[in-house]
Structures are given as structure tokens and as C-alpha cells.
CSV table of C-alpha atoms in Angstrom, one decimal:
chain,number,residue,atom,x,y,z
A,329,MET,CA,-43.2,-3.4,40.5
A,330,ASN,CA,-39.5,-3.6,39.6
A,331,MET,CA,-38.5,-2.9,43.2
A,332,LEU,CA,-40.8,-5.6,44.4
A,333,LYS,CA,-39.3,-8.1,41.9
A,334,THR,CA,-35.8,-7.1,43.2
A,335,VAL,CA,-36.8,-7.7,46.8
A,336,LEU,CA,-38.4,-11.0,46.0
A,337,PHE,CA,-35.3,-12.0,44.1
A,338,ALA,CA,-33.1,-11.1,47.1
A,339,GLY,CA,-35.2,-13.2,49.4
A,340,LEU,CA,-35.2,-16.2,47.1
A,341,LEU,CA,-31.5,-15.8,46.5
A,342,PHE,CA,-30.7,-15.8,50.2
A,343,SER,CA,-32.9,-18.8,50.7
A,344,SER,CA,-31.2,-20.7,47.9
A,345,VAL,CA,-27.8,-19.8,49.3
A,346,ILE,CA,-28.7,-21.4,52.7
A,347,ALA,CA,-30.3,-24.4,51.0
A,348,SER,CA,-27.4,-25.0,48.6
A,349,GLY,CA,-24.6,-24.1,51.0
A,350,GLN,CA,-23.1,-21.7,48.4
A,351,ASP,CA,-19.9,-20.2,49.7
A,352,SER,CA,-18.8,-16.6,49.4
A,353,LYS,CA,-16.5,-17.3,46.4
A,354,GLU,CA,-19.5,-18.7,44.4
A,355,LEU,CA,-21.5,-15.7,45.3
A,356,TYR,CA,-18.7,-13.5,44.1
A,357,ASN,CA,-18.6,-15.3,40.8
A,358,THR,CA,-22.4,-14.9,40.5
A,359,ALA,CA,-22.1,-11.2,41.1
A,360,THR,CA,-19.4,-10.7,38.5
A,361,GLY,CA,-21.6,-12.4,36.0
A,362,PHE,CA,-24.3,-9.9,36.8
A,363,ILE,CA,-21.8,-7.1,36.4
A,364,ARG,CA,-20.8,-8.4,32.9
A,365,GLY,CA,-24.5,-8.6,32.0
A,366,GLY,CA,-25.2,-5.0,33.1
A,367,ASP,CA,-27.4,-6.1,36.0
A,368,TYR,CA,-25.8,-3.9,38.7
A,369,ALA,CA,-28.7,-4.0,41.2
A,370,ASN,CA,-28.5,-7.8,41.4
A,371,ALA,CA,-24.7,-7.7,41.6
A,372,ILE,CA,-25.0,-5.4,44.6
A,373,LEU,CA,-27.5,-7.7,46.3
A,374,VAL,CA,-25.2,-10.7,45.8
A,375,LEU,CA,-22.1,-8.9,46.9
A,376,ASN,CA,-23.7,-7.8,50.0
A,377,GLN,CA,-24.6,-11.4,50.8
A,378,ALA,CA,-21.0,-12.4,50.2
A,379,LEU,CA,-19.8,-9.6,52.5
A,380,GLN,CA,-22.0,-11.0,55.3
A,381,MET,CA,-19.8,-14.1,55.1
A,382,GLU,CA,-16.5,-12.2,54.6
A,383,PRO,CA,-16.9,-8.6,55.9
A,384,ASP,CA,-13.2,-7.8,55.5
A,385,ASN,CA,-12.8,-9.1,52.0
A,386,VAL,CA,-11.2,-6.2,50.0
A,387,GLU,CA,-12.0,-7.7,46.6
A,388,PHE,CA,-15.7,-8.1,47.4
A,389,ARG,CA,-15.9,-4.5,48.6
A,390,LYS,CA,-14.0,-3.3,45.5
A,391,GLN,CA,-16.5,-4.9,43.3
A,392,LEU,CA,-19.4,-3.6,45.3
A,393,GLY,CA,-18.0,-0.1,45.0
A,394,PHE,CA,-17.5,-0.7,41.3
A,395,SER,CA,-21.1,-1.9,40.9
A,396,TYR,CA,-22.4,1.3,42.6
A,397,PHE,CA,-20.2,3.3,40.2
A,398,LEU,CA,-21.6,1.5,37.2
A,399,GLN,CA,-25.1,2.0,38.5
A,400,GLY,CA,-24.4,5.8,38.8
A,401,ASP,CA,-24.5,6.1,42.6
A,402,MET,CA,-21.2,8.0,43.0
A,403,SER,CA,-21.7,8.8,46.6
A,404,LYS,CA,-22.1,5.2,47.7
A,405,ALA,CA,-19.3,4.2,45.4
A,406,LYS,CA,-16.9,6.7,46.9
A,407,ASN,CA,-17.8,5.8,50.5
A,408,ILE,CA,-17.0,2.1,49.8
A,409,ILE,CA,-13.9,2.6,47.6
A,410,GLU,CA,-12.1,5.4,49.4
A,411,PRO,CA,-11.3,3.5,52.7
A,412,LEU,CA,-9.9,0.6,50.7
A,413,LEU,CA,-7.1,2.7,49.2
A,414,ASN,CA,-5.2,2.6,52.5
A,415,LYS,CA,-5.4,-1.2,52.6
A,416,LYS,CA,-2.3,-3.3,51.8
A,417,GLU,CA,-4.4,-5.3,49.4
A,418,ALA,CA,-5.2,-2.2,47.3
A,419,ASP,CA,-4.2,-3.0,43.7
A,420,ALA,CA,-4.0,-1.0,40.5
A,421,GLN,CA,-7.6,-1.7,39.5
A,422,LEU,CA,-8.8,-0.2,42.8
A,423,TYR,CA,-6.9,3.0,41.9
A,424,GLN,CA,-8.5,3.0,38.5
A,425,ILE,CA,-12.0,2.6,40.0
A,426,ALA,CA,-11.4,5.4,42.5
A,427,GLY,CA,-10.0,7.7,39.8
A,428,ASN,CA,-13.1,7.1,37.7
A,429,ILE,CA,-15.4,7.8,40.6
A,430,TYR,CA,-13.5,11.1,41.4
A,431,GLN,CA,-13.8,12.1,37.7
A,432,ALA,CA,-17.5,11.4,37.6
A,433,ARG,CA,-17.8,13.6,40.7
A,434,GLN,CA,-15.7,16.3,38.9
A,435,GLU,CA,-13.1,16.0,41.6
A,436,PHE,CA,-10.3,16.2,38.9
A,437,LYS,CA,-7.4,17.3,41.1
A,438,THR,CA,-8.1,14.5,43.5
A,439,ALA,CA,-8.3,12.0,40.7
A,440,GLN,CA,-5.0,13.2,39.2
A,441,LYS,CA,-3.2,13.0,42.6
A,442,LEU,CA,-4.6,9.6,43.0
A,443,TYR,CA,-3.2,8.4,39.7
A,444,GLU,CA,0.2,9.8,40.6
A,445,LYS,CA,0.1,7.9,43.9
A,446,GLY,CA,-1.1,4.7,42.1
A,447,LEU,CA,1.7,4.9,39.6
A,448,LYS,CA,4.3,5.2,42.3
A,449,LYS,CA,2.9,2.0,43.8
A,450,PHE,CA,2.3,0.3,40.4
A,451,PRO,CA,4.8,1.8,37.9
A,452,GLU,CA,4.2,-1.0,35.4
A,453,SER,CA,0.4,-0.5,35.2
A,454,GLY,CA,-0.6,0.4,31.6
A,455,GLU,CA,-4.2,0.9,32.7
A,456,LEU,CA,-3.2,3.6,35.2
A,457,TYR,CA,-1.0,5.4,32.7
A,458,ASN,CA,-3.9,5.2,30.2
A,459,ASP,CA,-6.5,6.7,32.6
A,460,ASN,CA,-4.0,9.4,33.8
A,461,GLY,CA,-3.3,10.4,30.3
A,462,GLN,CA,-7.0,10.7,29.4
A,463,LEU,CA,-7.6,12.9,32.5
A,464,LEU,CA,-4.6,15.2,31.7
A,465,MET,CA,-5.8,15.6,28.1
A,466,PHE,CA,-9.3,16.5,29.4
A,467,LEU,CA,-7.6,19.1,31.6
A,468,LYS,CA,-5.7,20.3,28.4
A,469,VAL,CA,-2.3,19.3,29.8
A,470,TYR,CA,-1.5,17.9,26.4
A,471,GLU,CA,2.2,17.1,26.7
A,472,GLY,CA,1.6,15.5,30.1
A,473,GLY,CA,-1.3,13.4,28.8
A,474,MET,CA,0.8,12.1,25.8
A,475,GLY,CA,3.7,11.6,28.1
A,476,SER,CA,1.6,9.3,30.3
A,477,TRP,CA,0.4,7.2,27.4
A,478,LEU,CA,4.0,6.9,26.1
A,479,LYS,CA,5.3,5.9,29.5
A,480,GLY,CA,2.5,3.3,29.6
A,481,ILE,CA,3.6,1.9,26.2
A,482,GLU,CA,7.2,1.7,27.5
A,483,LYS,CA,6.3,0.1,30.9
A,484,ASP,CA,3.4,-2.2,29.8
A,485,PRO,CA,4.0,-2.8,26.0
A,486,ASN,CA,1.1,-5.3,25.5
A,487,PHE,CA,-1.7,-3.1,27.0
A,488,PRO,CA,-3.6,-1.7,24.0
A,489,GLY,CA,-5.3,1.4,25.4
A,490,ASN,CA,-2.2,3.6,25.4
A,491,TYR,CA,-1.4,2.8,21.8
A,492,TYR,CA,-5.0,3.7,20.9
A,493,ASN,CA,-4.9,7.0,22.6
A,494,ALA,CA,-1.4,7.9,21.5
A,495,ALA,CA,-2.3,7.1,17.8
A,496,ARG,CA,-5.4,9.3,18.0
A,497,ALA,CA,-3.5,12.2,19.6
A,498,TYR,CA,-0.7,12.0,17.0
A,499,SER,CA,-3.4,12.3,14.3
A,500,TYR,CA,-3.6,16.0,15.3
A,501,THR,CA,0.1,16.6,14.6
A,502,LYS,CA,2.1,16.9,11.4
A,503,ASN,CA,4.1,13.7,11.9
A,504,PRO,CA,2.3,10.5,11.0
A,505,LEU,CA,5.1,8.1,11.9
A,506,TRP,CA,3.7,7.1,15.3
A,507,ILE,CA,0.2,6.7,14.0
A,508,ILE,CA,1.5,4.2,11.5
A,509,ILE,CA,3.5,2.2,14.2
A,510,TYR,CA,1.2,2.5,17.2
A,511,GLY,CA,-2.0,2.1,15.1
A,512,GLU,CA,-0.8,-1.2,13.6
A,513,ILE,CA,0.3,-2.5,17.0
A,514,PHE,CA,-3.2,-1.6,18.4
A,515,VAL,CA,-5.2,-3.4,15.7
A,516,ASN,CA,-3.2,-6.5,16.5
A,517,LEU,CA,-3.7,-6.2,20.3
A,518,GLU,CA,-7.4,-5.3,20.1
A,519,SER,CA,-8.5,-6.7,16.8
A,520,TYR,CA,-12.3,-6.7,16.7
A,521,THR,CA,-13.9,-3.6,18.3
A,522,ASP,CA,-15.3,-0.3,17.2
A,523,ARG,CA,-11.9,1.2,18.2
A,524,THR,CA,-10.2,-1.1,15.8
A,525,ALA,CA,-12.2,0.2,12.8
A,526,GLU,CA,-11.4,3.8,13.9
A,527,ILE,CA,-7.7,3.2,14.1
A,528,ARG,CA,-7.7,1.4,10.7
A,529,ASN,CA,-9.0,4.6,9.2
A,530,LEU,CA,-6.3,6.6,10.9
A,531,LEU,CA,-3.7,4.2,9.6
A,532,ILE,CA,-4.7,4.6,6.0
A,533,ASP,CA,-4.8,8.4,6.4
A,534,ALA,CA,-1.4,8.4,8.1
A,535,TYR,CA,0.2,6.7,5.1
A,536,LYS,CA,-1.5,9.3,2.8
A,537,LYS,CA,-0.2,12.1,5.0
A,538,LEU,CA,3.3,10.6,5.0
A,539,TYR,CA,3.6,10.5,1.2
A,540,ASN,CA,1.6,13.7,0.5
A,541,ASP,CA,4.2,15.8,2.5
A,542,PRO,CA,7.6,15.4,0.8
A,543,SER,CA,9.2,17.6,3.6
A,544,ILE,CA,8.7,14.8,6.2
A,545,LEU,CA,10.7,12.3,4.2
A,546,SER,CA,13.3,14.7,2.7
A,547,LYS,CA,14.1,16.0,6.1
A,548,ALA,CA,14.7,12.4,7.4
A,549,VAL,CA,17.2,11.9,4.6
A,550,GLU,CA,18.9,15.2,5.4
A,551,ASP,CA,19.0,14.3,9.1
A,552,GLN,CA,20.5,10.9,8.2
A,553,GLN,CA,23.3,12.5,6.2
A,554,GLN,CA,24.0,15.1,8.9
A,555,VAL,CA,24.0,12.7,11.8
A,556,ASP,CA,26.5,10.4,10.1
A,557,LYS,CA,29.0,13.3,10.4
A,558,LYS,CA,28.2,14.1,14.0
A,559,SER,CA,28.4,12.4,17.3
A,560,LYS,CA,25.9,9.7,18.1
A,561,ARG,CA,22.4,11.0,18.8
A,562,PRO,CA,19.8,9.3,21.1
A,563,SER,CA,18.5,6.0,19.7
A,564,ALA,CA,14.9,7.4,19.7
A,565,ALA,CA,15.9,10.2,17.3
A,566,GLU,CA,17.9,7.8,15.1
A,567,PHE,CA,15.1,5.3,15.0
A,568,GLN,CA,12.6,7.9,13.7
A,569,ARG,CA,15.1,9.3,11.3
A,570,ASP,CA,16.1,5.9,9.8
A,571,TYR,CA,12.4,4.7,9.7
A,572,LEU,CA,11.3,7.7,7.7
A,573,ALA,CA,14.4,7.5,5.5
A,574,ALA,CA,13.6,3.9,4.7
A,575,MET,CA,10.0,4.8,3.9
A,576,GLY,CA,11.1,7.6,1.7
A,577,LYS,CA,12.8,5.2,-0.6
A,578,GLN,CA,9.4,3.8,-1.5
A,579,VAL,CA,7.8,7.0,-2.9
A,580,GLY,CA,7.8,5.6,-6.4
A,581,VAL,CA,5.5,2.7,-5.4
A,582,VAL,CA,2.6,5.0,-4.4
A,583,MET,CA,2.6,7.3,-7.4
A,584,THR,CA,-0.9,5.9,-8.4
A,585,GLY,CA,-2.3,6.3,-4.8
A,586,ILE,CA,-2.6,4.5,-1.5
A,587,ASP,CA,-4.5,1.3,-1.3
A,588,PRO,CA,-3.9,-2.2,0.2
A,589,GLU,CA,-2.1,-3.3,-2.9
A,590,SER,CA,0.3,-0.4,-3.0
A,591,LEU,CA,0.8,-0.6,0.7
A,592,ILE,CA,1.8,-4.3,0.4
A,593,MET,CA,4.6,-3.3,-1.9
A,594,VAL,CA,5.7,-0.3,0.2
A,595,ARG,CA,5.8,-2.4,3.3
A,596,THR,CA,7.5,-5.4,1.7
A,597,ARG,CA,10.3,-3.2,0.3
A,598,PHE,CA,10.5,-1.4,3.6
A,599,LEU,CA,11.1,-4.6,5.5
A,600,LEU,CA,13.8,-5.8,3.1
A,601,ASP,CA,15.5,-2.4,3.4
A,602,TRP,CA,15.1,-2.3,7.2
A,603,TYR,CA,16.6,-5.7,7.8
A,604,ASN,CA,19.5,-4.9,5.5
A,605,PHE,CA,20.5,-1.8,7.4
A,606,SER,CA,18.7,-1.2,10.6
A,607,GLY,CA,17.1,-4.4,12.0
A,608,VAL,CA,20.0,-5.3,14.2
A,609,LYS,CA,20.4,-1.8,15.6
A,610,TYR,CA,16.7,-1.4,16.4
A,611,PRO,CA,15.2,-4.7,17.4
A,612,TYR,CA,11.4,-4.3,17.3
A,613,ALA,CA,8.7,-6.9,17.7
A,614,LEU,CA,6.3,-5.3,15.2
A,615,PHE,CA,8.8,-5.5,12.4
A,616,ASP,CA,9.7,-9.1,13.3
A,617,PHE,CA,6.0,-9.9,13.3
A,618,GLN,CA,5.6,-8.4,9.8
A,619,ARG,CA,8.7,-10.3,8.5
A,620,ALA,CA,7.3,-13.5,9.9
A,621,MET,CA,4.2,-13.0,7.9
A,622,LEU,CA,6.3,-12.3,4.8
A,623,LYS,CA,8.3,-15.5,5.3
A,624,GLU,CA,5.2,-17.5,5.8
A,625,GLY,CA,3.7,-16.2,2.5
A,626,MET,CA,0.9,-14.5,4.4
A,627,PHE,CA,1.9,-10.9,4.1
A,628,GLU,CA,-0.7,-10.1,1.5
A,629,ALA,CA,-3.5,-11.6,3.6
A,630,TYR,CA,-2.2,-9.8,6.6
A,631,ASN,CA,-2.2,-6.4,4.9
A,632,GLN,CA,-5.7,-7.1,3.5
A,633,TRP,CA,-6.8,-7.8,7.1
A,634,VAL,CA,-5.2,-4.5,8.3
A,635,PHE,CA,-6.3,-2.1,5.5
A,636,GLY,CA,-8.9,-3.8,3.4
A,637,PRO,CA,-12.0,-3.3,5.6
A,638,VAL,CA,-11.7,0.5,5.6
A,639,ALA,CA,-10.0,1.0,2.2
A,640,ASN,CA,-12.8,-0.6,0.2
A,641,GLN,CA,-15.2,-3.0,1.9
A,642,ALA,CA,-16.5,-4.5,-1.3
A,643,ALA,CA,-13.0,-5.1,-2.7
A,644,PHE,CA,-11.9,-6.6,0.6
A,645,LYS,CA,-14.9,-9.0,0.6
A,646,ALA,CA,-14.2,-10.0,-3.0
A,647,TRP,CA,-10.5,-10.6,-2.2
A,648,THR,CA,-11.3,-12.8,0.9
A,649,THR,CA,-13.8,-14.8,-1.2
A,650,LEU,CA,-11.3,-15.3,-4.0
A,651,HIS,CA,-8.5,-16.2,-1.6
A,652,LYS,CA,-10.5,-17.9,1.1
A,653,THR,CA,-7.9,-20.7,1.7
A,654,ASP,CA,-5.1,-18.2,2.1
A,655,TYR,CA,-7.1,-15.9,4.3
A,656,ASP,CA,-8.3,-18.7,6.5
A,657,SER,CA,-4.7,-19.9,6.9
A,658,PHE,CA,-3.6,-16.4,7.8
A,659,LEU,CA,-6.3,-16.1,10.5
A,660,GLN,CA,-5.3,-19.4,12.0
A,661,PHE,CA,-1.7,-18.5,12.0
A,662,GLN,CA,-2.5,-15.1,13.6
A,663,ARG,CA,-4.5,-16.8,16.4
A,664,ASN,CA,-1.6,-19.2,17.1
A,665,HIS,CA,1.1,-16.6,16.8
A,666,PRO,CA,-0.3,-13.2,17.9
A,667,LEU,CA,1.8,-10.1,18.1
A,668,LYS,CA,3.6,-9.8,21.4
A,669,MET,CA,5.5,-6.6,22.1
A,670,ARG,CA,8.8,-7.0,24.0
A,671,PRO,CA,10.1,-4.8,26.8
A,672,ASP,CA,13.1,-2.6,26.3
A,673,GLU,CA,12.2,-1.9,22.6
A,674,TYR,CA,11.1,1.7,23.0
A,675,TYR,CA,12.2,4.4,20.5
A,676,ASN,CA,9.8,7.3,21.1
A,677,ASN,CA,11.6,10.4,22.4
A,678,ASN,CA,8.4,11.8,24.0
A,679,GLU,CA,8.3,14.9,21.9
A,680,PHE,CA,4.7,16.0,21.3
A,681,SER,CA,3.1,19.3,20.4
A,682,LEU,CA,-0.1,20.2,18.8
A,683,PRO,CA,0.0,22.7,15.8
A,684,ARG,CA,-0.8,26.2,16.9
């Protein structure tokens, strides 16, 4: 019965196309609507109609192959997508789709080689670095996987996926610094998804880990004292050292525990210290964004937005109710002035290892 309905729909659709004079672009837009709605069978039908009008259209064929992939027909998906990789119109998204198809077929080496080829052609594609990193992690090439995500952050600093995966991977290490930084960037770039809630939890835990392990902060102070007597070290190492040293000055603020209120004080004092000593040396959009919130009188609301929902949902709801005007003003300001990471502000030295 479902197949009969599909066939009838195809016949009616074709008739309506002829009657209305719909062009191939309109058909393509209809098909993408079906893809967004999860109706892949109808997307395939409509794309095939569009390809009758423009049989050499690479974009139409790419979406047709993608629809077969989403439908679970990897054989047809591969047969459609693979020949397109040699076309001059092949874009980064096509390499993504092809890589996902190869992975679904468990052709992992082929997928990895494809990502390497795609990244040579599109070295600024955060999406390709992200997918390549996920594959390498799956293959247990951990340093390579993290390296791919970090390179994606460096090359495409406003794509959220690499921050998400890097923060999650760092949660398995002993150093919480990059969970704190990358996690906060991520929740600003991708603010209202299940992944956002996950990273908010990691953020809170990272601050607890930072202040529960005195060796992390004391070592930063020792390194700071030593490096001042030596030749200049790479900016990545200095950034991490100076960041941790500045955070170490706030230990007294968290003596009663980590919660949104104590974090507001920690982060306020950190910003004041950072811009007194390190802000010029290490320009960073995240810290400028935080300072803008502080200057606008919205830093408390911002910190409640970041940490409140996972620290204590009831307390967060009570705070937003009591401070509704302030919270609404912050949300409006955030919509009009979202965090935008800037190129050439990259301070991660790519060192990554999991505890044995």
C-alpha cells in the first residue's frame, strides 16, 4: 500500500510539474524540503525528475546520492557519489558525504584517504577536519584525531563541531584548560542542542577538576617563574602557562565550592587580571566577548546562561524569574552580538595524550 501511494504520488507530481511549468530549481528546492523532513523516498523521486531536465547537474546528483545514504541504500549512494569526486564542481560537502558512505560500508581506509584528499583541496573546511578526526578516533589513532580537530579549529574557527569533539576528548585527560575554553566557545556557537547541555556539564566539571588539583595551577606558576629567566618559549606554551597562572590566583574564591555565583567572581577577577597583564600579548575573541558582557553589566546573566541550567535547574529558573528584565536584555544583546572567533588567534600546541 505504501509503495502504491509512492507511485501515485510520483505520477501526480510529474503531472503537476508539466501543468505548472515547474523548473528544475524549484524541484530541487522541493526535494531539499523533503530531505529536511526525513521523507527521503519523495526526495529521491523529485530529484530524479530534476535530473531529467538537467542530467549533468552535479548538485542535483550530490543530493540524490545523499538521499540514498540517508535512506540507508549505501550501494546506490556510492554509485552516484563516487563519479562526482572527479568533477571540477566537487566541493567539501561532497567529500563529506562520500566519506560517510565509505564509513557506513566499513571501508575505513578508503574514507581516510578521501578525507586527506579533500583537505588538500579544501584546507579551510572545518567540516572535513571534524569528520576526519572522528574517523581517526574510531580507528584509535588518538593523537591524529585530536590533531585534526585542532587544525579545524585553527583553520575554521567558527565551525562548532571541532570544539565539541576536542572538549569531549580533553575530558579524558588530566588538563581541563581546553575543556574550559573550547567548551565555552562551543556553547556560544551552538547554543540550543543536546550537545550544548552535554558540554555545559563538562564545563562545570572542568572547573572543579582545575581547582581540585593544586598541581595543575602550582606548576603553571613555577613554569611562569622559570620561563621569565629563559629564552622565549612558543606562544602556545606561554598562553597556557599564563592562563593557568591567572586562574590560580582565584583559588580563594572557590573555597566553598563551584557554582554559578562563585564562577562569576572567578571569571570576573580573571578578566581583570588578564587584561592587566596578558590581554595585549594574546588577543582572543572569547575573552573580548566576556569583557564586553562585563562592561555592559550582563556578565552575571551570561554566566547564569552558561552554567545555571546544569548546575541547578531550579535555582536557574528562580534566578531568571527574579531577574527577568536583565536576562531578557542579555538574550537580546547576545542575539545581536554573537561570539565570532577570529583567525590567527590560536594558542594550542597540539599536545594530546590519554592517561595510560
